[in-house]
Tab-separated table of C-alpha atoms and ligand atoms in Angstrom:
chain	number	residue	atom	x	y	z
A	1	MET	CA	-32.416	-22.581	-22.065
A	2	LYS	CA	-32.921	-23.864	-25.634
A	3	HIS	CA	-30.130	-22.005	-27.320
A	4	PRO	CA	-26.637	-23.203	-26.344
A	5	ALA	CA	-25.048	-19.897	-27.362
A	6	LEU	CA	-27.396	-18.050	-25.027
A	7	THR	CA	-26.554	-20.368	-22.160
A	8	THR	CA	-22.798	-19.717	-22.755
A	9	LEU	CA	-23.418	-15.970	-22.812
A	10	ALA	CA	-25.433	-16.130	-19.594
A	11	LEU	CA	-22.634	-18.122	-17.937
A	12	LEU	CA	-20.009	-15.624	-19.149
A	13	GLY	CA	-22.124	-12.805	-17.779
A	14	LEU	CA	-22.311	-14.518	-14.425
A	15	ALA	CA	-18.527	-15.089	-14.464
A	16	CYS	CA	-17.915	-11.394	-15.131
A	17	LEU	CA	-20.238	-10.395	-12.346
A	18	GLY	CA	-18.389	-12.697	-10.023
A	19	SER	CA	-15.034	-11.088	-10.805
A	20	VAL	CA	-16.464	-7.640	-9.927
A	21	VAL	CA	-17.749	-8.789	-6.628
A	22	GLN	CA	-14.848	-10.962	-5.535
A	23	ALA	CA	-11.111	-10.652	-6.248
A	24	ALA	CA	-9.811	-13.381	-8.502
A	25	PRO	CA	-6.745	-15.313	-7.081
A	26	ASP	CA	-4.827	-13.930	-10.092
A	27	ASP	CA	-5.419	-10.345	-8.886
A	28	ILE	CA	-4.221	-11.090	-5.485
A	29	ASP	CA	-1.003	-12.778	-6.760
A	30	ARG	CA	-0.443	-9.810	-9.093
A	31	GLY	CA	-0.955	-7.413	-6.161
A	32	ARG	CA	1.495	-9.365	-3.982
A	33	TYR	CA	4.068	-9.154	-6.781
A	34	LEU	CA	3.584	-5.387	-7.256
A	35	VAL	CA	3.857	-4.743	-3.551
A	36	SER	CA	7.029	-6.843	-3.435
A	37	ILE	CA	8.800	-5.143	-6.370
A	38	GLY	CA	7.416	-1.740	-5.311
A	39	GLY	CA	9.298	-1.866	-1.999
A	40	CYS	CA	6.078	-1.013	-0.121
A	41	ASN	CA	7.086	-3.155	2.915
A	42	ASP	CA	10.272	-1.143	3.423
A	43	CYS	CA	8.215	1.661	4.877
A	44	HIS	CA	4.800	0.209	5.649
A	45	THR	CA	5.980	-2.884	7.599
A	46	PRO	CA	7.715	-2.206	10.877
A	47	GLY	CA	11.296	-3.678	10.845
A	48	TYR	CA	11.127	-4.849	7.215
A	49	ALA	CA	13.888	-2.546	6.034
A	50	GLN	CA	16.138	-4.190	8.618
A	51	VAL	CA	15.205	-7.911	8.403
A	52	GLY	CA	13.226	-8.243	5.155
A	53	ASP	CA	11.284	-11.424	4.387
A	54	ARG	CA	11.894	-12.816	7.894
A	55	ILE	CA	8.750	-10.902	8.761
A	56	PRO	CA	5.892	-13.245	7.734
A	57	GLU	CA	3.338	-11.959	5.286
A	58	ARG	CA	0.538	-12.123	7.883
A	59	ASP	CA	2.407	-9.413	9.918
A	60	ARG	CA	3.154	-7.044	7.068
A	61	LEU	CA	1.871	-3.642	5.898
A	62	THR	CA	0.403	-2.632	9.268
A	63	GLY	CA	2.031	0.807	9.166
A	64	ASP	CA	4.686	2.350	11.388
A	65	THR	CA	4.884	4.795	14.311
A	66	ILE	CA	8.364	5.959	13.253
A	67	GLY	CA	7.779	9.243	11.361
A	68	PHE	CA	9.630	10.815	8.461
A	69	ALA	CA	10.474	14.435	9.219
A	70	GLY	CA	11.324	17.018	6.573
A	71	PRO	CA	10.188	20.397	5.275
A	72	TRP	CA	6.667	18.916	4.899
A	73	GLY	CA	6.398	18.218	8.671
A	74	VAL	CA	6.230	14.577	9.753
A	75	SER	CA	4.549	11.862	7.719
A	76	TYR	CA	3.846	8.311	8.992
A	77	PRO	CA	3.624	5.221	6.730
A	78	GLN	CA	-0.009	4.360	7.149
A	79	ASN	CA	-1.541	0.997	7.910
A	80	LEU	CA	-2.368	-0.183	4.407
A	81	ARG	CA	-4.428	-3.132	5.655
A	82	LEU	CA	-6.817	-1.000	7.700
A	83	GLY	CA	-6.929	1.523	4.884
A	84	ALA	CA	-7.927	-1.082	2.282
A	85	THR	CA	-10.467	-2.833	4.497
A	86	ALA	CA	-12.091	0.467	5.521
A	87	ALA	CA	-12.446	1.896	1.938
A	88	ASP	CA	-14.265	0.514	-1.043
A	89	GLU	CA	-12.161	0.097	-4.179
A	90	GLU	CA	-13.136	3.413	-5.813
A	91	THR	CA	-12.466	5.398	-2.610
A	92	TRP	CA	-9.087	3.748	-2.218
A	93	LEU	CA	-8.150	4.562	-5.854
A	94	ALA	CA	-9.222	8.158	-5.364
A	95	ARG	CA	-7.036	8.404	-2.282
A	96	VAL	CA	-4.005	7.182	-4.200
A	97	ARG	CA	-4.705	9.597	-7.132
A	98	ALA	CA	-4.943	12.533	-4.668
A	99	GLY	CA	-1.363	11.923	-3.500
A	100	GLY	CA	0.084	13.253	-0.270
A	101	LEU	CA	3.301	13.839	1.611
A	102	PRO	CA	6.860	12.578	0.961
A	103	PRO	CA	8.711	10.306	1.097
A	104	MET	CA	5.744	8.053	0.000
A	105	PRO	CA	6.524	7.309	-3.708
A	106	TRP	CA	3.144	8.650	-4.893
A	107	SER	CA	4.227	8.965	-8.484
A	108	ALA	CA	5.283	5.281	-8.599
A	109	LEU	CA	1.795	4.293	-7.460
A	110	GLN	CA	0.047	6.745	-9.754
A	111	ALA	CA	2.034	5.473	-12.784
A	112	MET	CA	0.530	1.970	-12.282
A	113	THR	CA	-2.336	1.016	-14.657
A	114	GLY	CA	-5.773	1.019	-13.139
A	115	GLN	CA	-5.782	-2.728	-13.324
A	116	ASP	CA	-2.526	-3.002	-11.358
A	117	LEU	CA	-3.700	-0.540	-8.743
A	118	ARG	CA	-6.838	-2.571	-8.261
A	119	ALA	CA	-4.719	-5.680	-7.855
A	120	VAL	CA	-2.737	-3.940	-5.123
A	121	TYR	CA	-5.969	-2.933	-3.382
A	122	ARG	CA	-7.316	-6.521	-3.632
A	123	TYR	CA	-4.109	-7.998	-2.270
A	124	LEU	CA	-4.149	-5.577	0.657
A	125	ARG	CA	-7.810	-6.471	1.330
A	126	SER	CA	-7.003	-10.164	1.121
A	127	LEU	CA	-4.514	-9.729	4.020
A	128	GLY	CA	-7.369	-8.527	6.175
A	129	ALA	CA	-7.418	-5.867	8.874
A	130	ALA	CA	-4.573	-6.067	11.424
A	131	GLY	CA	-2.648	-3.738	13.693
A	132	SER	CA	-3.670	-0.229	14.639
A	133	ALA	CA	-3.767	3.080	12.765
A	134	ALA	CA	-0.503	4.915	12.316
A	135	PRO	CA	-0.278	8.433	13.759
A	136	ALA	CA	-1.664	11.292	11.672
A	137	ALA	CA	0.814	13.540	9.837
A	138	LEU	CA	2.122	16.624	11.591
A	139	ALA	CA	2.491	20.101	10.156
A	140	PRO	CA	5.962	21.716	10.108
A	141	GLY	CA	6.837	23.053	13.583
A	142	GLN	CA	4.448	20.810	15.519
A	143	ALA	CA	5.811	18.851	18.544
A	144	ILE	CA	6.819	15.289	17.600
A	145	ALA	CA	5.760	12.691	20.127
A	146	THR	CA	7.217	9.643	18.321
A	147	PRO	CA	10.638	8.551	17.113
A	148	TYR	CA	11.324	9.893	13.597
A	149	ILE	CA	13.818	9.664	10.787
A	150	SER	CA	15.119	13.116	9.626
A	151	PHE	CA	15.233	13.826	5.923
A	152	GLU	CA	17.237	17.034	6.451
A	153	PRO	CA	20.548	16.942	4.585
A	154	LEU	CA	23.644	17.002	6.887
A	155	PRO	CA	26.941	18.684	6.037
A	156	PRO	CA	29.790	16.393	4.821
A	157	VAL	CA	31.940	14.710	7.473
A	158	THR	CA	35.576	15.532	6.830
A	159	ASP	CA	37.425	13.780	9.678
A	160	GLY	CA	36.161	10.201	10.017
A	161	ALA	CA	32.819	8.432	9.908
A	162	PRO	CA	30.016	9.732	12.053
B	201	HEC	C1	9.821	5.640	1.545
B	201	HEC	C2	8.707	5.137	2.316
B	201	HEC	C3	7.469	4.532	1.656
B	201	HEC	C4	7.385	3.622	0.674
B	201	HEC	C5	8.573	2.870	0.010
B	201	HEC	C6	6.004	3.442	0.359
B	201	HEC	N1	5.280	4.246	1.171
B	201	HEC	FE1	3.201	4.408	1.076
B	201	HEC	N2	3.267	5.904	2.469
B	201	HEC	C7	4.478	6.355	3.098
B	201	HEC	C8	4.117	7.493	3.927
B	201	HEC	C9	5.084	8.265	4.834
B	201	HEC	C10	2.705	7.684	3.790
B	201	HEC	C11	1.860	8.804	4.393
B	201	HEC	C12	1.814	9.943	3.414
B	201	HEC	C13	0.953	11.121	3.827
B	201	HEC	O1	0.683	11.280	5.053
B	201	HEC	O2	0.490	11.797	2.935
B	201	HEC	C14	2.226	6.690	2.834
B	201	HEC	C15	0.893	6.572	2.488
B	201	HEC	C16	0.424	5.542	1.602
B	201	HEC	C17	-0.953	5.364	1.279
B	201	HEC	C18	-2.121	6.185	1.748
B	201	HEC	C19	-2.686	5.547	2.981
B	201	HEC	C20	-3.793	6.252	3.658
B	201	HEC	O3	-4.557	5.543	4.368
B	201	HEC	O4	-3.901	7.474	3.547
B	201	HEC	C21	-1.048	4.294	0.459
B	201	HEC	C22	-2.263	3.719	-0.173
B	201	HEC	C23	0.333	3.832	0.273
B	201	HEC	N3	1.146	4.603	1.023
B	201	HEC	C24	0.636	2.696	-0.478
B	201	HEC	C25	1.983	2.335	-0.727
B	201	HEC	C26	2.324	1.259	-1.681
B	201	HEC	C27	1.294	0.406	-2.379
B	201	HEC	C28	3.668	1.231	-1.755
B	201	HEC	C29	4.573	0.373	-2.675
B	201	HEC	C30	4.371	0.575	-4.041
B	201	HEC	C31	4.198	2.277	-0.850
B	201	HEC	N4	3.117	2.885	-0.257
B	201	HEC	C32	5.548	2.490	-0.623
B	201	HEC	C33	5.713	5.863	2.881
B	201	HEC	C34	6.116	4.934	1.931
């Protein structure tokens, strides 16, 4: 190309195209940071709430078979790695915007900027598929075949700890 400015423009164009096709390392680091401060592992990584960072990153975010039971029925923290590798970015963003059952902090995720949400998606994808799918949610009144944590309030205990 004769014109240096044109060459620069062409290179910039290629660089932009590259960032659409492939996640930049910066996105992945940002996604890792957001997942970390967002407390996502507490529910989506089995055992994380109990032992924290002793669970290596390669084993995280694979979902859990312990349900959360409440007036909504029973919800299960889904396998975020399978979810992100099975869906393209736009489908995944639409899933987050649609929301779902408690106690998933949907509003926290929906409050993120589009750029941050994409970074979360790219981080999840960078971890790759692992583990198996979590059980599907149950409607109120259905039989519960897994262990679960009850979100029903209990009355106060007046004579000693439970
Ligand atoms: C208090 C527990 C809890 C925390 C913390 C939590 N989640 Fe969830 N998450 C859930 C549950 C339960 C579901 C299933 C909800 C449903 O069935 O509608 C879910 C569902 C999802 C889904 C939909 C998955 C799918 O395939 O349908 C995404 C995406 C998600 N969570 C991402 C996150 C991210 C990112 C964070 C951290 C910012 C996070 N979650 C923190 C409990 C949690």
